[in-house]
Short mmCIF file of C-alpha atoms and ligand atoms in Angstrom, two decimals:
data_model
loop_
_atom_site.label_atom_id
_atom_site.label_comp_id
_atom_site.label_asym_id
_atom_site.label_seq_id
_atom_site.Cartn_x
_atom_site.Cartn_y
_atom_site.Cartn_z
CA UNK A 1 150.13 262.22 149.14
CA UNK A 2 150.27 264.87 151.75
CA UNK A 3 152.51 265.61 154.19
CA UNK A 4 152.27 267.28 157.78
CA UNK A 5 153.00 270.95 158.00
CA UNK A 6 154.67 270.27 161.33
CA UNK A 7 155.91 266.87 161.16
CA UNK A 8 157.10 264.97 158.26
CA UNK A 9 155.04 262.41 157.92
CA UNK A 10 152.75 261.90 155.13
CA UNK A 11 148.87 260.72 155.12
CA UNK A 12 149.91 256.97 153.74
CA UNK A 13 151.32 256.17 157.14
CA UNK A 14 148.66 253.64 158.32
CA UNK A 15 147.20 255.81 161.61
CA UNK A 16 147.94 259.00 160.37
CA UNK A 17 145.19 261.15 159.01
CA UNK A 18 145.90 265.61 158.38
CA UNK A 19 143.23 267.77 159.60
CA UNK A 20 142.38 270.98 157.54
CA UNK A 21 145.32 272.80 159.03
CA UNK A 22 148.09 270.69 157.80
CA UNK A 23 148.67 269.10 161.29
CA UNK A 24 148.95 265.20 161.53
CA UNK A 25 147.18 262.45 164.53
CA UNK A 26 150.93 261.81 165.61
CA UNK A 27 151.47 265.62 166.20
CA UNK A 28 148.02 265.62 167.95
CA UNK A 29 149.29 262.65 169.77
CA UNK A 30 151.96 264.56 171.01
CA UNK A 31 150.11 268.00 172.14
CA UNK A 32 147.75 265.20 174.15
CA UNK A 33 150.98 264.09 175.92
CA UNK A 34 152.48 267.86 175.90
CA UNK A 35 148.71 269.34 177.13
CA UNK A 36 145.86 267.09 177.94
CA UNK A 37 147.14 263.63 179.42
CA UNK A 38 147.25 264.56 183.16
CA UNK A 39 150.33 262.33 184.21
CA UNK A 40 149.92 262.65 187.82
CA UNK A 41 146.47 261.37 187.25
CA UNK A 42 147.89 258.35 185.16
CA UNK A 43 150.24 257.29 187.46
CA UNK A 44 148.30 257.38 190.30
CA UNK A 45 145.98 254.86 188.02
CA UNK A 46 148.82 252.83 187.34
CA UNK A 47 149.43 252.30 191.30
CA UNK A 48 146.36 251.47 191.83
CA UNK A 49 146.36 249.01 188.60
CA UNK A 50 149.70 247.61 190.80
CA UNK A 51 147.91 247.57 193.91
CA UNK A 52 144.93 245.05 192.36
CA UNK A 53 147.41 242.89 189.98
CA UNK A 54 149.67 242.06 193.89
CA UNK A 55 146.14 240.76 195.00
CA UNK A 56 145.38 238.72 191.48
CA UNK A 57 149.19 237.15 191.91
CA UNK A 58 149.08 235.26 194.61
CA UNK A 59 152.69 235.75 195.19
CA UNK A 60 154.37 234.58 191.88
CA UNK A 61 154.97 236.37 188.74
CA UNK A 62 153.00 239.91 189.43
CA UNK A 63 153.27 240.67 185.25
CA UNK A 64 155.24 239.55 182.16
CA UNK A 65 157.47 242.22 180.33
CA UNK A 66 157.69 241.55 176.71
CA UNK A 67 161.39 242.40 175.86
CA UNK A 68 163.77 242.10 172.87
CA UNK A 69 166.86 243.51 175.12
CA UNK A 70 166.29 247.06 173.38
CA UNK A 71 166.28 250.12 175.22
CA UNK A 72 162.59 250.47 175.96
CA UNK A 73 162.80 246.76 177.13
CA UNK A 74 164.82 247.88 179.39
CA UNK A 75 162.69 250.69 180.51
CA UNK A 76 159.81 248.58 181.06
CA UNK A 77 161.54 246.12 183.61
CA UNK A 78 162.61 249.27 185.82
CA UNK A 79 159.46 250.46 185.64
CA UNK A 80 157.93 247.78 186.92
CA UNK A 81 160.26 247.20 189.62
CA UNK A 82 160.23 250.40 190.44
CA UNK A 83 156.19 250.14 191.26
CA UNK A 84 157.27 246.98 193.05
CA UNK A 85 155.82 243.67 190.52
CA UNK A 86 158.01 240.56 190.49
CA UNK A 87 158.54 240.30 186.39
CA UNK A 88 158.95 237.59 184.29
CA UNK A 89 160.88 239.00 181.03
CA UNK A 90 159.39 236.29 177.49
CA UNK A 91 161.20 237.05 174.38
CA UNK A 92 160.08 235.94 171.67
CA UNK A 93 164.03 235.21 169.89
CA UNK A 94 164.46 236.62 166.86
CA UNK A 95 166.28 234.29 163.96
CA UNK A 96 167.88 236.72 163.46
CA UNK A 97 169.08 237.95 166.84
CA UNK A 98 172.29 240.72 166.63
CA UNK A 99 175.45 240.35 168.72
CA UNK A 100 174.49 243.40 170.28
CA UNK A 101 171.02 242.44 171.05
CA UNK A 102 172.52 239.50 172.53
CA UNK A 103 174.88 240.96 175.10
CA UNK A 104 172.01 243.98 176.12
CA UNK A 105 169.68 240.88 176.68
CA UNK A 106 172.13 239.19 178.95
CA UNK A 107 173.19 242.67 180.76
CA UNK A 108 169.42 243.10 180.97
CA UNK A 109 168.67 239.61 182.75
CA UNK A 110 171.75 240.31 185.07
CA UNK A 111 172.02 244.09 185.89
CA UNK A 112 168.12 244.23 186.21
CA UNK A 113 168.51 240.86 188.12
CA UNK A 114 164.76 239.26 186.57
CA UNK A 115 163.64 235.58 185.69
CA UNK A 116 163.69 235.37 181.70
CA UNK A 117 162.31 232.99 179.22
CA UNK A 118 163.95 233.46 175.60
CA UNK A 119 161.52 231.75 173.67
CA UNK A 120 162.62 229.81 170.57
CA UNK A 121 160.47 228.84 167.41
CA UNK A 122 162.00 225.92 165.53
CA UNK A 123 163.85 227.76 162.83
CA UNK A 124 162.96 225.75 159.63
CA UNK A 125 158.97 226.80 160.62
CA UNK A 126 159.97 230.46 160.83
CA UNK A 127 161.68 230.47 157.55
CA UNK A 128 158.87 228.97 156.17
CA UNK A 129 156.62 231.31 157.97
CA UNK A 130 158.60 234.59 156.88
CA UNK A 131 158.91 233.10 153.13
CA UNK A 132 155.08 232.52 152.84
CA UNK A 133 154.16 236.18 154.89
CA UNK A 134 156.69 237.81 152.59
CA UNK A 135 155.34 236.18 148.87
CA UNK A 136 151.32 236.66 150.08
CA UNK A 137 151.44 240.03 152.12
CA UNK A 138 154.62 241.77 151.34
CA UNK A 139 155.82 241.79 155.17
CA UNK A 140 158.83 239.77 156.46
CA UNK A 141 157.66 240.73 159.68
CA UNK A 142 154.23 238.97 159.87
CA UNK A 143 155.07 236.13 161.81
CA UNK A 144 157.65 237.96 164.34
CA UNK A 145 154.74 240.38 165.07
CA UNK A 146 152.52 237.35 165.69
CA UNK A 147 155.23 235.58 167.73
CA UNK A 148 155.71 238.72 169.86
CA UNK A 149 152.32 239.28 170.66
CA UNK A 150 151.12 235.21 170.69
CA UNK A 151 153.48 233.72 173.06
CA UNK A 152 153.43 236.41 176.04
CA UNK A 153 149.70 236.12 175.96
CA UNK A 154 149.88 232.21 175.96
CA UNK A 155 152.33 232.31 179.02
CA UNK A 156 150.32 234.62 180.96
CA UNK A 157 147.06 233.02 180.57
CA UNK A 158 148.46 229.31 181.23
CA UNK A 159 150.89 230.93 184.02
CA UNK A 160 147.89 232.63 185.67
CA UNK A 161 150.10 235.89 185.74
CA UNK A 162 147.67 239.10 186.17
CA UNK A 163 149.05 241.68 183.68
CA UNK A 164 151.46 241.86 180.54
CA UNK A 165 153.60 245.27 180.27
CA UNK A 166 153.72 246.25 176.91
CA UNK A 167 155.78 249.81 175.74
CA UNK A 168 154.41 252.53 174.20
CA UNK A 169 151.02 252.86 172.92
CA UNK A 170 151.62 253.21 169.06
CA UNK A 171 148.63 255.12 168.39
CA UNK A 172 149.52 257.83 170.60
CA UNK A 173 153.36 257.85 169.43
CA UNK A 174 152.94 257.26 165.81
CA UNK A 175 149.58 258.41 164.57
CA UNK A 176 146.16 257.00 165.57
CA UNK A 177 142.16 258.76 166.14
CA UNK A 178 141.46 260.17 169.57
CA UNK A 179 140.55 257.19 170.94
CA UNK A 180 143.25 255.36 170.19
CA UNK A 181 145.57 257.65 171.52
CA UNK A 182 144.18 257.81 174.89
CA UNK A 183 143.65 254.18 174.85
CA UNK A 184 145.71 252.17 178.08
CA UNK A 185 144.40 248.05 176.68
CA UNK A 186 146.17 246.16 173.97
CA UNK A 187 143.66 243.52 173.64
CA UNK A 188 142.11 241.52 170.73
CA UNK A 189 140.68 244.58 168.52
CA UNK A 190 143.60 246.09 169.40
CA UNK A 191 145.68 243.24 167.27
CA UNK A 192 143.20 242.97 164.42
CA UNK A 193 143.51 246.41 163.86
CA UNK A 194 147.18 247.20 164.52
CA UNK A 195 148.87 243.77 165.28
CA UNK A 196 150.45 244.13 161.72
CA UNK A 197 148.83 240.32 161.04
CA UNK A 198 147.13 241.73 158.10
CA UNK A 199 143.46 240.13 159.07
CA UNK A 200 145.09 237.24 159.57
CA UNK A 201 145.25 234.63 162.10
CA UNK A 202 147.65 231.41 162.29
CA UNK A 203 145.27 228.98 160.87
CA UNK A 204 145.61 231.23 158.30
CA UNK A 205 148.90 230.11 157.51
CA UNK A 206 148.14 226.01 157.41
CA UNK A 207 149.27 224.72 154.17
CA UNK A 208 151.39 227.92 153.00
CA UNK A 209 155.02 226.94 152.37
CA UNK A 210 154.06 223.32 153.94
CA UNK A 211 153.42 224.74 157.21
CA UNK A 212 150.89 222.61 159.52
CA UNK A 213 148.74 223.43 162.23
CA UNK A 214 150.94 221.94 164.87
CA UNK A 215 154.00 224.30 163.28
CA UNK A 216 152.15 226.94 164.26
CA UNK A 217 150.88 226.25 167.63
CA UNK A 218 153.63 229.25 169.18
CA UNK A 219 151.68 231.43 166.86
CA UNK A 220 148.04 230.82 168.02
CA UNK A 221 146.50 233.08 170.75
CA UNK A 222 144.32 231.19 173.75
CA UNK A 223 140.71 230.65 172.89
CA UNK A 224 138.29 231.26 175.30
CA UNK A 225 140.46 231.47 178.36
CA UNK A 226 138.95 230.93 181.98
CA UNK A 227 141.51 233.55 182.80
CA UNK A 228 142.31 236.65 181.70
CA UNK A 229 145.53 238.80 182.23
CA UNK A 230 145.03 242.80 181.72
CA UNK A 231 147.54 243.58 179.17
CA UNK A 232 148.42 247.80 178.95
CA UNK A 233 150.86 250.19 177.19
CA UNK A 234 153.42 251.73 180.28
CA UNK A 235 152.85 254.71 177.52
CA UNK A 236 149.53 255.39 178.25
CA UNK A 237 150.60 255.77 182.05
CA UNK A 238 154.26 257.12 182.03
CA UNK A 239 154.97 259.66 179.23
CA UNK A 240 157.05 257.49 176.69
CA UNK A 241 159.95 259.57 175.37
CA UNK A 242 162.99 257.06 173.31
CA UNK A 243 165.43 259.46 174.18
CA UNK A 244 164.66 259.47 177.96
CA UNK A 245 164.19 255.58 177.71
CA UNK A 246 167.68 255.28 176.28
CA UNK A 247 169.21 257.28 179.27
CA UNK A 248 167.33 255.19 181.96
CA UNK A 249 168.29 252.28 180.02
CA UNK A 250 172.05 253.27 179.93
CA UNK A 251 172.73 254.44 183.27
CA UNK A 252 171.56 250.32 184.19
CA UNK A 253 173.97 248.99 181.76
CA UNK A 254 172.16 249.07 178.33
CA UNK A 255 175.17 249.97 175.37
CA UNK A 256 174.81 251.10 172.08
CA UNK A 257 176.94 252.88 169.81
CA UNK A 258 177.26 255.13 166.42
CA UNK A 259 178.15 251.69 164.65
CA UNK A 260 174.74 249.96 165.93
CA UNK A 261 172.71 251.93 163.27
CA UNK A 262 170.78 249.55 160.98
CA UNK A 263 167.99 251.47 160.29
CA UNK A 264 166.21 255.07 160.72
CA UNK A 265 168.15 258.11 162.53
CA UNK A 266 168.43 256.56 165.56
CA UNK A 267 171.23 254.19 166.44
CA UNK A 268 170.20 253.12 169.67
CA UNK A 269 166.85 251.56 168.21
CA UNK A 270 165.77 248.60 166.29
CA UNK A 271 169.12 246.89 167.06
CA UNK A 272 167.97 243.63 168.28
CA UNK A 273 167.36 241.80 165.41
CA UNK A 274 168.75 241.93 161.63
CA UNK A 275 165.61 241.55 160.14
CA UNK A 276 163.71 244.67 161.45
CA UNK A 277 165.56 246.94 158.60
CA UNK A 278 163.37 244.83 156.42
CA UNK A 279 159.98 245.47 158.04
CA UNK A 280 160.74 249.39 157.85
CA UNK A 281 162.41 249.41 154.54
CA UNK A 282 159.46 247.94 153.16
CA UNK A 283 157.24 250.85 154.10
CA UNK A 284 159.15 252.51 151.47
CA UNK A 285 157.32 250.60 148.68
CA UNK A 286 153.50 250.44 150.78
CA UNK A 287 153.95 253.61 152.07
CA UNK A 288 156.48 255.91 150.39
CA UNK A 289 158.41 256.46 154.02
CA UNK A 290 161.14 255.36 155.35
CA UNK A 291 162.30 254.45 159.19
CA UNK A 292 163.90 258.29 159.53
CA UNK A 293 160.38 259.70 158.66
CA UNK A 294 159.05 258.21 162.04
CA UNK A 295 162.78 258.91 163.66
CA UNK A 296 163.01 262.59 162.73
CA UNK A 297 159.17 263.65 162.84
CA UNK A 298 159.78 262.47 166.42
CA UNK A 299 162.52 264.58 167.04
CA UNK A 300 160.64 267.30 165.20
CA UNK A 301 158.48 267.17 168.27
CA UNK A 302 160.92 267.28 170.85
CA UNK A 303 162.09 270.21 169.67
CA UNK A 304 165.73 268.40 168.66
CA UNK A 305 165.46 270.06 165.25
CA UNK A 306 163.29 272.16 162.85
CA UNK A 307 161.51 270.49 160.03
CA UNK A 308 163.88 271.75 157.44
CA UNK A 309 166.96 270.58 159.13
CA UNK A 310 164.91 266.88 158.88
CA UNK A 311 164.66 267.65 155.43
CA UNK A 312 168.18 268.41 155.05
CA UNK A 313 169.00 265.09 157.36
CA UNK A 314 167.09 262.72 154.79
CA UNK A 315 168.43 264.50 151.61
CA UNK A 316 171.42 264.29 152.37
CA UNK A 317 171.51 260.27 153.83
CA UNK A 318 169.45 259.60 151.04
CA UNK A 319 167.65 256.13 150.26
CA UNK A 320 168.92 253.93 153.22
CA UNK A 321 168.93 249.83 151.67
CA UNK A 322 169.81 247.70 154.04
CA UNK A 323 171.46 245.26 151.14
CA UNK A 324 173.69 243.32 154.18
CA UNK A 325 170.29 242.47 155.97
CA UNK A 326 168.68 241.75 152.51
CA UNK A 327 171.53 239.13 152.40
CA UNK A 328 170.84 237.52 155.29
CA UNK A 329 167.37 237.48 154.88
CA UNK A 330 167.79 235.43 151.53
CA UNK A 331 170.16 233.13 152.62
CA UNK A 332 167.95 232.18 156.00
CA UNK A 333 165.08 231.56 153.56
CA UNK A 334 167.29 229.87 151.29
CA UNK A 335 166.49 232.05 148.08
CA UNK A 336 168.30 234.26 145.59
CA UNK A 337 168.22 237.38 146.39
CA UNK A 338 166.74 238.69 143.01
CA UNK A 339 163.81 236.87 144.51
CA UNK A 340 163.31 239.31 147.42
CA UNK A 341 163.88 242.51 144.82
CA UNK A 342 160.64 240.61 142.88
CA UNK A 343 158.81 240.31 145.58
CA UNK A 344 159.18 243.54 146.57
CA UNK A 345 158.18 245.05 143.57
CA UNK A 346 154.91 243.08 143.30
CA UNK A 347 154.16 245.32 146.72
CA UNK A 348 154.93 248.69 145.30
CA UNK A 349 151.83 250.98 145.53
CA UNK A 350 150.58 252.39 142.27
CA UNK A 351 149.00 254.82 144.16
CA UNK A 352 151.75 256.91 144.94
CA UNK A 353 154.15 255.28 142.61
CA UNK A 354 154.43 256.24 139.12
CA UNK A 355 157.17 254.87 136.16
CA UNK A 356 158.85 257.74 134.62
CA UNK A 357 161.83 257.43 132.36
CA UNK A 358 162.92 254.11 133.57
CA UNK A 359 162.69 254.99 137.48
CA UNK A 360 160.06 254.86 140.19
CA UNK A 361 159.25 258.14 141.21
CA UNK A 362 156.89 259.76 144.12
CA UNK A 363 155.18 262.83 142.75
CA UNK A 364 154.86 265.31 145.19
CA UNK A 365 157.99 263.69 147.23
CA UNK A 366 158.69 265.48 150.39
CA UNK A 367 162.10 266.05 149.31
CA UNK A 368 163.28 268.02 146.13
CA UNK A 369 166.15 266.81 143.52
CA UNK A 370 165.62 263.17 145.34
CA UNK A 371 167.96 260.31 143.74
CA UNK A 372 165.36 258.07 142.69
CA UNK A 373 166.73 254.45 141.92
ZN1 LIG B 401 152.84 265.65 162.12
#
């Protein structure tokens, strides 16, 4: 395992590869923001993208914004307006949906004043769905990433809307190759690559946990449509920055607060749902990281802090469980919760794992005197 010299991140991050001088893709990704992406350039692509998706519309929806109610939903709807589409918000609603992401999803649909479809998957197949994803590939959020990529895809194609908005470009934020970085399309490859469906599809899923073909219909992308909406990252036009998001966000009426963290550094993100804690936490077994790795290498890059002080930050907050969402989890899929600690466990990478006197440990752990569990 090797970590970034200027970052924190280390080389099992999926995306994230070191070159010879100790320098991760992500921290390329952001010297390509910092040096190489000519914004003025992008945006003046981006009006021009505006000016051709007006003539595709016809005079309804001009694009739909995927949005959870989070900060860089937010973002995304202002941007838009601000270029002058007509939006149509889809949410794909989380099971698991906080009281907080509630309220900044109404505030959103009011104070942004935009048409909104919140999306609901009968329940009982998303437990089913989330047990199955969670016993065969280790990831609780399989079928949300499916759901949030599936259904505003579906709408647009059978709603004949032009373009879907997505947020940042992942590759370019997070760690990706060159070409992924400077990438603008989130299209098929795109989502067999870095969709997070693990190679697999929903037909995948027929007959796991009971679950039939027509369960899954929310989860199953159009085949062969006669017509096809151009789907982009706003990061790969507008330089994407959480921090700035948040502000823009705020000064519209999106809240947050100290007591909103639930996972990472960050306590104005991934606070829409209770079940995202579980997606990041289980990086820790796959991957050996946690969600502060990806918080604080970011701020690393902004220039917020030094990479000691994110040392410091992680050794002293230590191994973050999120045991209340854990809970929850378990009782939605109606199983003890010893069950999800098994589970777990049967997804723990030997690779960077070893068993040393009773405890998992990382050799070569970023962090020194570590209170391994
Ligand atoms: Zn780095």
């Amino acid at each position: 395992m090797r970590y970034c010299q200027v970052c924190i991140l280390p080389d099992t991050r999926p995306g994230i590869e070191i070159d010879a001088e100790g320098v991760c893709t992500a921290c390329h990704g952001h010297r390509d923001k910092e040096e190489r992406i000519d914004w003025t350039a992008r945006a003046a692509a981006f009006e021009q993208l505006v000016a051709e998706t007006k003539a595709r519309s016809a005079g309804g929806y001009d694009c739909i914004v995927p949005v959870s109610g989070g900060k860089d939903s937010w973002y995304q709807i202002i941007k838009a307006q601000e270029y002058g589409l007509k939006p149509l918000g889809v949410t794909w609603r989380t099971p698991a949906r906080t009281e907080i992401g509630q309220r900044n999803l109404d505030h959103m649909v009011r104070k942004l004043g935009i048409d909104h479809i919140d999306f609901t998957i009968d329940p009982e197949v998303e437990r089913k769905f989330m047990i199955a994803a969670y016993e065969d590939k280790g990831a609780t959020g399989l079928p949300m990433h499916m759901a949030l990529f599936a259904i505003p895809i579906t709408l647009a194609v059978r709603l004949r809307i032009p373009l879907i908005v997505w947020g940042e470009n992942p590759q370019l934020e997070y760690g990706g190759n060159e070409v992924e970085r400077l990438a603008d399309t989130l299209d098929a490859d795109w989502l067999a690559r870095h969709g997070c469906l693990q190679s697999t599809d929903a037909d995948y899923w027929v007959g796991r946990e009971g679950l039939t073909e027509s369960d899954l219909v929310p989860y199953r992308f159009p085949r062969d449509p006669d017509f096809q909406p151009r789907s982009i990252f706003l990061g790969a036009f507008f330089k994407w920055d959480s921090f700035e998001n948040t502000r823009i966000a705020a000064s519209r009426g999106f809240a947050h607060d100290e007591g909103d963290l639930k996972t990472g550094s960050w306590a104005f993100a991934d606070i829409d749902c209770h079940f995202i804690s579980l997606h990041h936490f289980l990086k820790w077994y796959k991957f050996g990281i946690t969600r502060s790795f990806d918080n604080l290498s970011v701020q690393i890059r902004r220039g917020d802090m030094s990479r000691a002080e994110a040392i410091r930050h992680l050794a002293e907050t230590g191994m973050q469980v999120p045991e209340e969402d854990i809970r929850r989890f378990c009782a939605f899929a109606r199983r003890p919760v010893e069950w999800f600690w098994e589970v777990a466990e049967g997804f723990r990478n030997r690779d960077i794992w070893v068993r040393e006197n009773g405890a998992w440990k990382i050799p070569g752990f970023l962090i020194e005197g570590w209170r391994w569990q």
